[in-house]
Short mmCIF file of C-alpha atoms in Angstrom, two decimals:
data_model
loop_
_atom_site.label_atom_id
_atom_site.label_comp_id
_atom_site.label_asym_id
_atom_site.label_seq_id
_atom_site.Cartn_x
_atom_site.Cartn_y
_atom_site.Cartn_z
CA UNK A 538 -10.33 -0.50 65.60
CA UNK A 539 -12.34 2.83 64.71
CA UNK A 540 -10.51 4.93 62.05
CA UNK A 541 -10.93 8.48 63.06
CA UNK A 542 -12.95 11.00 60.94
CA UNK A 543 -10.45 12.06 58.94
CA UNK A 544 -8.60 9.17 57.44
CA UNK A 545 -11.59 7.56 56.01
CA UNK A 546 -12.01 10.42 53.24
CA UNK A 547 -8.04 10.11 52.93
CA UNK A 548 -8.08 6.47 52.61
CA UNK A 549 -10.70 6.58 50.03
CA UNK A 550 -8.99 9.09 48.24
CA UNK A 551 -5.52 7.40 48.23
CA UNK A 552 -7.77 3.84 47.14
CA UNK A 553 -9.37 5.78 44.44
CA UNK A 554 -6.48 7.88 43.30
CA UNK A 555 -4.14 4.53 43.13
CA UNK A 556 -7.62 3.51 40.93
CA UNK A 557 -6.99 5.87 38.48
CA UNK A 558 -3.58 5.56 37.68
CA UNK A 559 -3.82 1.77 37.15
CA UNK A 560 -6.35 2.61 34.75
CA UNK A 561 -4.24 5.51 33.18
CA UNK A 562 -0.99 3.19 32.65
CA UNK A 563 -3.95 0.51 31.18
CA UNK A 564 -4.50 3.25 28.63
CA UNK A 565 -1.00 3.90 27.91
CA UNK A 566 -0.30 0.50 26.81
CA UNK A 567 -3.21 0.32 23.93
CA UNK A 568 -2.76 1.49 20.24
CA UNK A 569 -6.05 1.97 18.41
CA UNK A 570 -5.29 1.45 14.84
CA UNK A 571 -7.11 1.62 11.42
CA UNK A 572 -6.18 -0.94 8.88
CA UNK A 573 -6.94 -1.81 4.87
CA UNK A 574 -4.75 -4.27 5.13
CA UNK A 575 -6.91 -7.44 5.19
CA UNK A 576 -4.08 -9.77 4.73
CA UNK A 577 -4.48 -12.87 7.87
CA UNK A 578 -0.57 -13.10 7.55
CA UNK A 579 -0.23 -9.65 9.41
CA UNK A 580 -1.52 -11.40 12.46
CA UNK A 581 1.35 -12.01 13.21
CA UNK A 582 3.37 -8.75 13.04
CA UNK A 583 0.44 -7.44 15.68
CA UNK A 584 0.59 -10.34 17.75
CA UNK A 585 4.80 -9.87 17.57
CA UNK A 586 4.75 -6.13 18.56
CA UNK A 587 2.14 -6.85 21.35
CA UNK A 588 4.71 -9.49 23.00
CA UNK A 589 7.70 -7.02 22.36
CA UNK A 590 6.01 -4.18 23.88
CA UNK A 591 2.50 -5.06 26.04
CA UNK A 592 1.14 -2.76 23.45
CA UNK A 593 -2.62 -3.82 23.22
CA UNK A 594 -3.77 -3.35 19.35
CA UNK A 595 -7.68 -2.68 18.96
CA UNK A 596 -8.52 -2.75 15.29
CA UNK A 597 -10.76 -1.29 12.54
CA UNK A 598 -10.38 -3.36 9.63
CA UNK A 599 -12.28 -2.36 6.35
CA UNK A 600 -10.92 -0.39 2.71
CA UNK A 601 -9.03 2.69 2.16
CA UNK A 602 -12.22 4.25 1.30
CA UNK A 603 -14.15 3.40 4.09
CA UNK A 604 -11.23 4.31 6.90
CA UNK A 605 -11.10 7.84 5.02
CA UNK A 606 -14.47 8.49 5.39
CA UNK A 607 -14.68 6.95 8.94
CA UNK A 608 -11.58 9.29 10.11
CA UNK A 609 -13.19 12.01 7.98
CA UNK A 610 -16.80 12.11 9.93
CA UNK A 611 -14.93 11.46 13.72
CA UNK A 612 -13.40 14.59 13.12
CA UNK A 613 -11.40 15.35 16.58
CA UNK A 614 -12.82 12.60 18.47
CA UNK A 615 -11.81 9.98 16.07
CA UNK A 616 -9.64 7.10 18.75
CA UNK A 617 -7.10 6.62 15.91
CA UNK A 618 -3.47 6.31 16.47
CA UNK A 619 -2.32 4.51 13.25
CA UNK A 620 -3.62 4.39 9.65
CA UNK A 621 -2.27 1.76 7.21
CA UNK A 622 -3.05 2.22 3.57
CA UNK A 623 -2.48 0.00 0.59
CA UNK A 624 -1.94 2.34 -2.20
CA UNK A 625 0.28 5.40 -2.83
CA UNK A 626 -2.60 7.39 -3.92
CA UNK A 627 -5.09 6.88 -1.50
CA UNK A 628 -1.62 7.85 1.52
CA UNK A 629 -1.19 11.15 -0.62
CA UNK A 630 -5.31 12.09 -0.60
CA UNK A 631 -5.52 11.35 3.07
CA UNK A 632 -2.63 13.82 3.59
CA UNK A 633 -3.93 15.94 1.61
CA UNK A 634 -7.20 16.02 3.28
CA UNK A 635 -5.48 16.27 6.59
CA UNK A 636 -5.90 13.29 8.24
CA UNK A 637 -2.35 12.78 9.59
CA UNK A 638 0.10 14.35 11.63
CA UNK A 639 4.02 14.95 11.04
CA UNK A 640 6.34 12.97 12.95
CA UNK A 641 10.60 13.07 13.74
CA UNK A 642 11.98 9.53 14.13
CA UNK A 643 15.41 8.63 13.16
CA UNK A 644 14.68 5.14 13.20
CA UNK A 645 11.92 5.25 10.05
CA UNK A 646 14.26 8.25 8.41
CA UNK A 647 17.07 6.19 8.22
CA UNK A 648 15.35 3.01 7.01
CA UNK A 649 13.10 3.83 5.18
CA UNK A 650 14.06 5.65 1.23
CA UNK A 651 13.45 9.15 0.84
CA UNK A 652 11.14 8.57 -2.45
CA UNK A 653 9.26 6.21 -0.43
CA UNK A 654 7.91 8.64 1.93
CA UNK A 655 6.40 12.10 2.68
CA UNK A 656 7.91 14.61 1.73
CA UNK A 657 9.96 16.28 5.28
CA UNK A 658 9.35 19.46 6.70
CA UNK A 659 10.60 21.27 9.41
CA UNK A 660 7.62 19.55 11.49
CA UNK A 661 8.81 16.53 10.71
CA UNK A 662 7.42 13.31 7.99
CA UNK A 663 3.32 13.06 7.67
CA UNK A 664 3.61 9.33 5.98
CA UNK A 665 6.01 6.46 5.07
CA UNK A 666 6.17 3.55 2.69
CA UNK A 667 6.61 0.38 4.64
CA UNK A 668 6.28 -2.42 1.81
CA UNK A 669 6.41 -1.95 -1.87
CA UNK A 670 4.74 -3.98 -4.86
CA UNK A 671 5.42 -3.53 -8.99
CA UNK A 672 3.08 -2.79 -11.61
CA UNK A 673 4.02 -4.83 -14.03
CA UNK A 674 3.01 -6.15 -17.47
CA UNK A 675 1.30 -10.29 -18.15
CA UNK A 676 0.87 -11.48 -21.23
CA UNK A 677 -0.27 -14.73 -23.21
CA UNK A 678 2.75 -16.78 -24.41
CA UNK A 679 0.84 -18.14 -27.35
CA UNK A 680 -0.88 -15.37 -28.45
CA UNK A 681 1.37 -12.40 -27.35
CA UNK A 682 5.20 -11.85 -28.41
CA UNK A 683 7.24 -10.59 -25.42
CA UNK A 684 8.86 -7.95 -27.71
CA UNK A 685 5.73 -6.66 -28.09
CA UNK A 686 5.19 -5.64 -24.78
CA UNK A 687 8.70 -4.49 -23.03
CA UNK A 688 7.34 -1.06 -21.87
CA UNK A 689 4.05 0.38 -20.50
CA UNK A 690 3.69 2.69 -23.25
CA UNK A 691 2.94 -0.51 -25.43
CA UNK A 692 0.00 -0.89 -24.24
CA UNK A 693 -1.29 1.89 -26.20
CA UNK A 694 0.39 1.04 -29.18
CA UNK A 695 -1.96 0.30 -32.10
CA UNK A 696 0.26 -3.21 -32.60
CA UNK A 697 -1.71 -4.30 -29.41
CA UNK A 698 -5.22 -3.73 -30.50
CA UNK A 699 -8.19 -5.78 -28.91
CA UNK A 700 -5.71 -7.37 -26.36
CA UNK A 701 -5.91 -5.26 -23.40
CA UNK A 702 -7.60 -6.27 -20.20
CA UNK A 703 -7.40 -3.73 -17.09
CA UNK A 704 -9.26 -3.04 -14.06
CA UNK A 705 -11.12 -0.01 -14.11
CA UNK A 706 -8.99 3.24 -15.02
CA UNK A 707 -9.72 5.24 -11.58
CA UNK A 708 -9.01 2.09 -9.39
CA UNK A 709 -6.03 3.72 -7.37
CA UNK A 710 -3.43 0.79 -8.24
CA UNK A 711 -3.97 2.39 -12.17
CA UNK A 712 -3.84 5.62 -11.20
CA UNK A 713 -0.78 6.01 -9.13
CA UNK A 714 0.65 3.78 -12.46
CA UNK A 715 -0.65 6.67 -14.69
CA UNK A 716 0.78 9.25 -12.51
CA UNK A 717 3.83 8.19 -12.67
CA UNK A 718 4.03 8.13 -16.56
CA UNK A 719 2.58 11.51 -16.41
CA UNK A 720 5.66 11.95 -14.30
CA UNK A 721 8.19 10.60 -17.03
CA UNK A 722 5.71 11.47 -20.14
CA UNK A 723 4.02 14.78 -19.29
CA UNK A 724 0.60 15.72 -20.23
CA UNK A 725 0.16 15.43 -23.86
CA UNK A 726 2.07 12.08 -24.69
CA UNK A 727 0.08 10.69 -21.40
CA UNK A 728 -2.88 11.25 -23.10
CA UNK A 729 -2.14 10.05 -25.94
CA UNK A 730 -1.31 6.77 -24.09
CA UNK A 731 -4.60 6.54 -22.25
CA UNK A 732 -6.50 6.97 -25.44
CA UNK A 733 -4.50 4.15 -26.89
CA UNK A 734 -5.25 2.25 -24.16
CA UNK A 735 -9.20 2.90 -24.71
CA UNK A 736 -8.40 1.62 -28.13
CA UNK A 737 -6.62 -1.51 -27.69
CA UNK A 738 -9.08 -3.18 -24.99
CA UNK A 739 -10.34 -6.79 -25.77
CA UNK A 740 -13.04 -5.83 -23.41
CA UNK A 741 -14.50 -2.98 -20.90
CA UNK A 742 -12.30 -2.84 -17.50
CA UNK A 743 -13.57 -4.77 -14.68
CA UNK A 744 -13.03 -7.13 -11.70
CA UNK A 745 -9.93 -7.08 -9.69
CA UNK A 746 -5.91 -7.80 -10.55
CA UNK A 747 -6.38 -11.81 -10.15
CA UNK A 748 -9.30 -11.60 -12.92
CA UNK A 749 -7.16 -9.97 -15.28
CA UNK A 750 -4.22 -12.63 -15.08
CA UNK A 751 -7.32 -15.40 -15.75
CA UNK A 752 -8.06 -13.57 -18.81
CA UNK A 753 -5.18 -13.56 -19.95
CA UNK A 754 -4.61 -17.30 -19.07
CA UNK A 755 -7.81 -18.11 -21.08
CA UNK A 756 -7.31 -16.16 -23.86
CA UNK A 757 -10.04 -13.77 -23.86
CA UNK A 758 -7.12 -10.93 -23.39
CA UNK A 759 -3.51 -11.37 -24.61
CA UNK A 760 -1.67 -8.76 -22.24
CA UNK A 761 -3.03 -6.90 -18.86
CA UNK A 762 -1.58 -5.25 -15.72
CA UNK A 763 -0.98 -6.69 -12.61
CA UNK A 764 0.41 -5.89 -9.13
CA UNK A 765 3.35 -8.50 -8.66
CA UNK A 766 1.65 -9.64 -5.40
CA UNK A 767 -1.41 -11.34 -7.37
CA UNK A 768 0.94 -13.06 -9.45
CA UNK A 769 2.78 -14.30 -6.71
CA UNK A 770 -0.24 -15.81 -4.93
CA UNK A 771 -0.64 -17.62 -7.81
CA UNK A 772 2.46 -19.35 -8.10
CA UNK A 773 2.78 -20.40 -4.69
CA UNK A 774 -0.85 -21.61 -4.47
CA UNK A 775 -1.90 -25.31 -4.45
CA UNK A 776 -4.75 -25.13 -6.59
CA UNK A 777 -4.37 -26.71 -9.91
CA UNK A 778 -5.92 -24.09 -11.79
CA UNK A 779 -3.75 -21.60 -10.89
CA UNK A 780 -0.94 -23.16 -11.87
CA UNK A 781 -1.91 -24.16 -14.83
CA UNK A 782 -2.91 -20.37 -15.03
CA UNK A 783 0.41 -19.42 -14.08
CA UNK A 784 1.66 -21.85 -17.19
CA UNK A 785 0.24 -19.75 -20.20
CA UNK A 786 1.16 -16.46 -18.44
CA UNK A 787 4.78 -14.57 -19.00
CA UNK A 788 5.77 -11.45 -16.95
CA UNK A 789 7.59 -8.15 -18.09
CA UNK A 790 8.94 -6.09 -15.52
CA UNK A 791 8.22 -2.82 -17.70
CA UNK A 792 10.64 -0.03 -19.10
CA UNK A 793 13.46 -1.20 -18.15
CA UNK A 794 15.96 0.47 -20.44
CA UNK A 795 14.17 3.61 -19.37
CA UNK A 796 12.92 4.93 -16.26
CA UNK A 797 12.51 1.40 -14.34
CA UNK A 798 9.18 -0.23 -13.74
CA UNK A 799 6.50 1.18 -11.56
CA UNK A 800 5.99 0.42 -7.97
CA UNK A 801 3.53 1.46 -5.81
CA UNK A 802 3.66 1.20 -1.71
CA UNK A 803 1.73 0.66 1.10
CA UNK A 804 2.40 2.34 3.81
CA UNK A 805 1.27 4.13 7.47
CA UNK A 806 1.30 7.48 9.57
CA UNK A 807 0.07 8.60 12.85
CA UNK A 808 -3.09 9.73 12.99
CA UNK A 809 -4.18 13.85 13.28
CA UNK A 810 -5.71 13.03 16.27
CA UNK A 811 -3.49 10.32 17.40
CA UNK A 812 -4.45 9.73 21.16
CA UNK A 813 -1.47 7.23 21.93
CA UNK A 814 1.69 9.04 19.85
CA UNK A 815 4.32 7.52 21.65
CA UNK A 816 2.44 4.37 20.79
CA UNK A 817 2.01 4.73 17.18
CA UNK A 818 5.57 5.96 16.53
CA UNK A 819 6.83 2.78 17.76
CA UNK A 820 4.76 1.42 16.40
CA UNK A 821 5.53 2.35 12.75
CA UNK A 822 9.26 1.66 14.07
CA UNK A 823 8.39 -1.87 14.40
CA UNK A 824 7.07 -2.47 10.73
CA UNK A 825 10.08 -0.98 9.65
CA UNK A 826 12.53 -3.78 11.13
CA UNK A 827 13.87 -6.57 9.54
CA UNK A 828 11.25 -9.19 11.23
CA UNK A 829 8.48 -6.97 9.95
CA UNK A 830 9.90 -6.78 6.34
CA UNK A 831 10.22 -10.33 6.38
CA UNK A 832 6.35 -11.10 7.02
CA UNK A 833 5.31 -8.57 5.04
CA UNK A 834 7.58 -10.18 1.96
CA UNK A 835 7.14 -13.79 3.02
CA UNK A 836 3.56 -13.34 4.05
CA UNK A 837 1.75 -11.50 1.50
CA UNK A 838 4.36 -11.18 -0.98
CA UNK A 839 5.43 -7.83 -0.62
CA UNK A 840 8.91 -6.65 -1.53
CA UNK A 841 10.38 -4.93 1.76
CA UNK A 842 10.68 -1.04 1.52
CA UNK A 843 13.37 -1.05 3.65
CA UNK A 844 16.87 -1.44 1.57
CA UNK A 845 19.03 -4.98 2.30
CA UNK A 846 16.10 -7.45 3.73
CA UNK A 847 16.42 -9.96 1.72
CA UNK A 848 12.54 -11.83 1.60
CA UNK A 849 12.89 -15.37 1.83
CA UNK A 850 9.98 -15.86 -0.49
CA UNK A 851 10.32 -18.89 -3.69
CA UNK A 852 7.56 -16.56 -6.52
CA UNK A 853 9.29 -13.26 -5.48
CA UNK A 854 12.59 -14.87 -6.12
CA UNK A 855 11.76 -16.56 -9.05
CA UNK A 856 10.48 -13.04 -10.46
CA UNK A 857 14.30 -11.78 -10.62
CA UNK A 858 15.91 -8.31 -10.12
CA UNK A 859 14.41 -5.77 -11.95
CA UNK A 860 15.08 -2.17 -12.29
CA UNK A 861 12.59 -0.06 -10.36
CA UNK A 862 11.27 3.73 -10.96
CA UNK A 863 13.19 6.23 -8.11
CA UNK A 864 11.00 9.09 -8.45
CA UNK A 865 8.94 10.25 -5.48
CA UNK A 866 5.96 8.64 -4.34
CA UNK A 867 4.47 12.38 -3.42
CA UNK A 868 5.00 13.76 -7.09
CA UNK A 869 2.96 10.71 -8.45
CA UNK A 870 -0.07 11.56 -5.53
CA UNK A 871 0.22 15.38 -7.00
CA UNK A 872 -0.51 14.45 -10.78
CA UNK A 873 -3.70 12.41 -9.88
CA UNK A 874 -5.93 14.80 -10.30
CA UNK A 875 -4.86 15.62 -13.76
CA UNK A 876 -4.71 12.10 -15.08
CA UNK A 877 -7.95 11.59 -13.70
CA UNK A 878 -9.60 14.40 -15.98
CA UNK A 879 -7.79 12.88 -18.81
CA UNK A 880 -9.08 9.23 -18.01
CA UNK A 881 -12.83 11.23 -18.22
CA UNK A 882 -12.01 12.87 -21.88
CA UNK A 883 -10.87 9.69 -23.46
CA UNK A 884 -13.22 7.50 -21.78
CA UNK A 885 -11.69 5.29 -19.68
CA UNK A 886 -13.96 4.12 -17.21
#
C-alpha cells in the first residue's frame, strides 16, 4: 500500500524523533568520572553502583596532579561529573582554583562529619571526605625508644638527631600533616619544628611512604612517617620480607595526650562543569553507605569517614583506637601556603 505524501515526512520524523530520545535516556544513564584513586579494590564499588543504578562509569584514571591540570586546560568543555582525590590538600587547591561546584544533599550532610568536608554555604557543600587515613609515627624497636617518639613535635627534637627518614617536605601527605601543626602550633613554633626536622634527618627525603617503613626496618633510619594504609599493606601481605619488615617496626599513633593524631582524607565533589549532576550526586551518595565504607576499609585499608562502620579489616584492627585530630580539614588546606614558604627557608626539600 502507497503511503500518501504526507505521512512519509511524519513517519520519518516520529522514527527519528523516537531516535533521539533513546539516545538522550542512553546519556542520562552514564557518569564520566575522574579518578587518583588507582586502588584495583575500587572495582568493585563501580561495578556495585553500576548494578544498583544502570549508571555507566567511563573513567580517567591518572594522579591528583595530572586530573587538575586535565580539568584545568578543558575549561567548560571538560565531560567531568566526579573528581576523586587522595589528599586533603590537593581537594582544598582544586576548590580553590574552582574546579568544583556546590551541592545540597542530606544524605552526604548527615553522614558524613562536618570537619571532614567543605566548608557549607548558602549554595550548598563544594567537597566531602569519603575515607580517612592517619599520619602516624614508625620507628626501629632496637634502635629507637618509644618514649622518644610519642608526639610529632619529636621529630624535631635534637634527642632524635640523624634518625629521620621522610618523603619529600612538599609531597601533599606532609603538607596537609604540617598544616595541621601550624593549626595547633602557629607560625613560629612550626618553624621551629621544620628546621628541627632538617636537622635530625639520617638522610635527604625521598621515595614514597612504603620506602620509608624499609628504612626504618633496615636500620638506615630509626623513626619516619607513614600513612597507616602503607603499614597496613604490609601486615596483611604474604611476602616474607614484609613481614619480617613489619617485625622490627613499632607504631605511635602521635599526640595523643594533646590534640589527637593527624588524619588526612580522601575524598570527591561534582565537577564545575558536571554534565550528569543528578548522576554524580548519587553518586557520591553511594560511597558514602555502609557497603562503600566497607570496601574502601577492607579493600585498601582505609578507615571509613562515615561515623559507626565498623571495617572488618585484621591490620586496621590490630592498630587499636586511637585518638584522632577534630579540626577542619579546610583550615589545614588554608595554611598550606604558609608552611610551604617555611619548608623553602629552612630547606626542606
Amino acid at each position: 500500500m502507497r503511503l500518501p505524501k504526507l505521512v512519509k515526512p511524519l513517519l520519518s520524523l516520529a522514527l527519528l524523533s523516537g531516535i533521539a530520545l533513546q539516545a538522550s535516556a542512553q546519556d542520562q544513564q552514564v557518569l564520566n568520572l575522574y579518578s587518583a584513586r588507582h586502588y584495583q579494590t575500587d572495582e568493585a564499588l563501580y561495578a556495585n553502583f553500576t548494578k544498583a543504578t544502570g549508571i555507566k562509569i567511563n573513567r580517567v584514571d591518572t594522579d591528583d596532579a595530572g586530573l587538575l591540570a586535565r580539568l584545568k586546560s578543558e575549561g567548560a568543555a571538560s565531560p567531568a561529573d566526579v573528581i576523586l582525590l587522595v589528599d586533603a590538600a590537593r581537594l582544598w587547591q582544586a576548590d580553590q582554583d574552582g574546579l568544583f561546584q556546590p551541592i545540597k544533599s542530606s544524605v552526604l550532610e548527615q553522614r558524613i562529619p562536618a570537619n571532614l568536608r567543605a566548608q557549607a554555604d548558602d549554595k550548598g557543600i563544594e567537597w566531602f571526605g569519603l575515607s580517612t587515613r592517619a599520619r602516624v609515627i614508625v620507628y626501629n624497636k632496637l634502635n629507637v625508644k618509644k618514649a622518644d617518639v610519642l608526639n610529632y613535635q619529636d621529630l624535631g627534637d635534637p634527642k632524635n638527631k640523624g634518625q629521620l627518614c621522610t618523603r619529600s617536605g612538599s609531597h601533599p601527605y606532609n603538607l596537609s600533616l604540617f598544616g595541621a601543626v601550624y593549626e595547633h602550633l602557629g607560625a613560629e613554633a612550626t618553624e621551629s619544628w621544620l628546621k628541627g626536622m632538617v636537622a635530625n634527618m639520617a638522610r635527604a627525603p625521598k621515595g614514597g611512604d612504603t620506602d620509608q617503613i624499609k628504612a626504618v626496618a633496615s636500620g638506615e633510619c630509626g623513626i619516619a612517617i607513614t600513612n597507616t594504609y602503607y603499614l597496613a599493606r604490609m601486615m596483611r601481605s604474604d611476602k616474607p620480607d614484609d613481614r619480617a619488615a613489619m617485625e622490627k617496626v613499632g607504631l605511635v599513633f602521635p599526640n595523643q595526650q594533646s590534640w589527637g593524631t593527624h588524619l588526612n582524607i580522601a575524598g570527591g565533589a561534582v565537577a564545575k562543569h558536571a554534565k550528569h549532576r543528578d548522576n554524580a550526586v548519587k553518586f557520591l551518595e553511594y560511597l558514602s553507605s555502609n557497603e562503600a565504607q566497607g570496601y574502601f576499609a577492607n579493600g585498601n585499608n582505609e578507615w571509613p569517614a562515615v561515623p559507626g562502620v565498623r571495617p572488618a579489616n585484621p591490620a586496621l584492627e590490630a592498630m587499636g583506637a586511637f585518638k584522632s585530630e577534630t579540626i577542619p580539614v579546610g583550615k589545614i588546606g588554608a595554611n598550606l601556603p604558609k608552611v610551604q614558604q617555611m619548608l623553602d627557608r629552612v630547606g626542606y626539600k
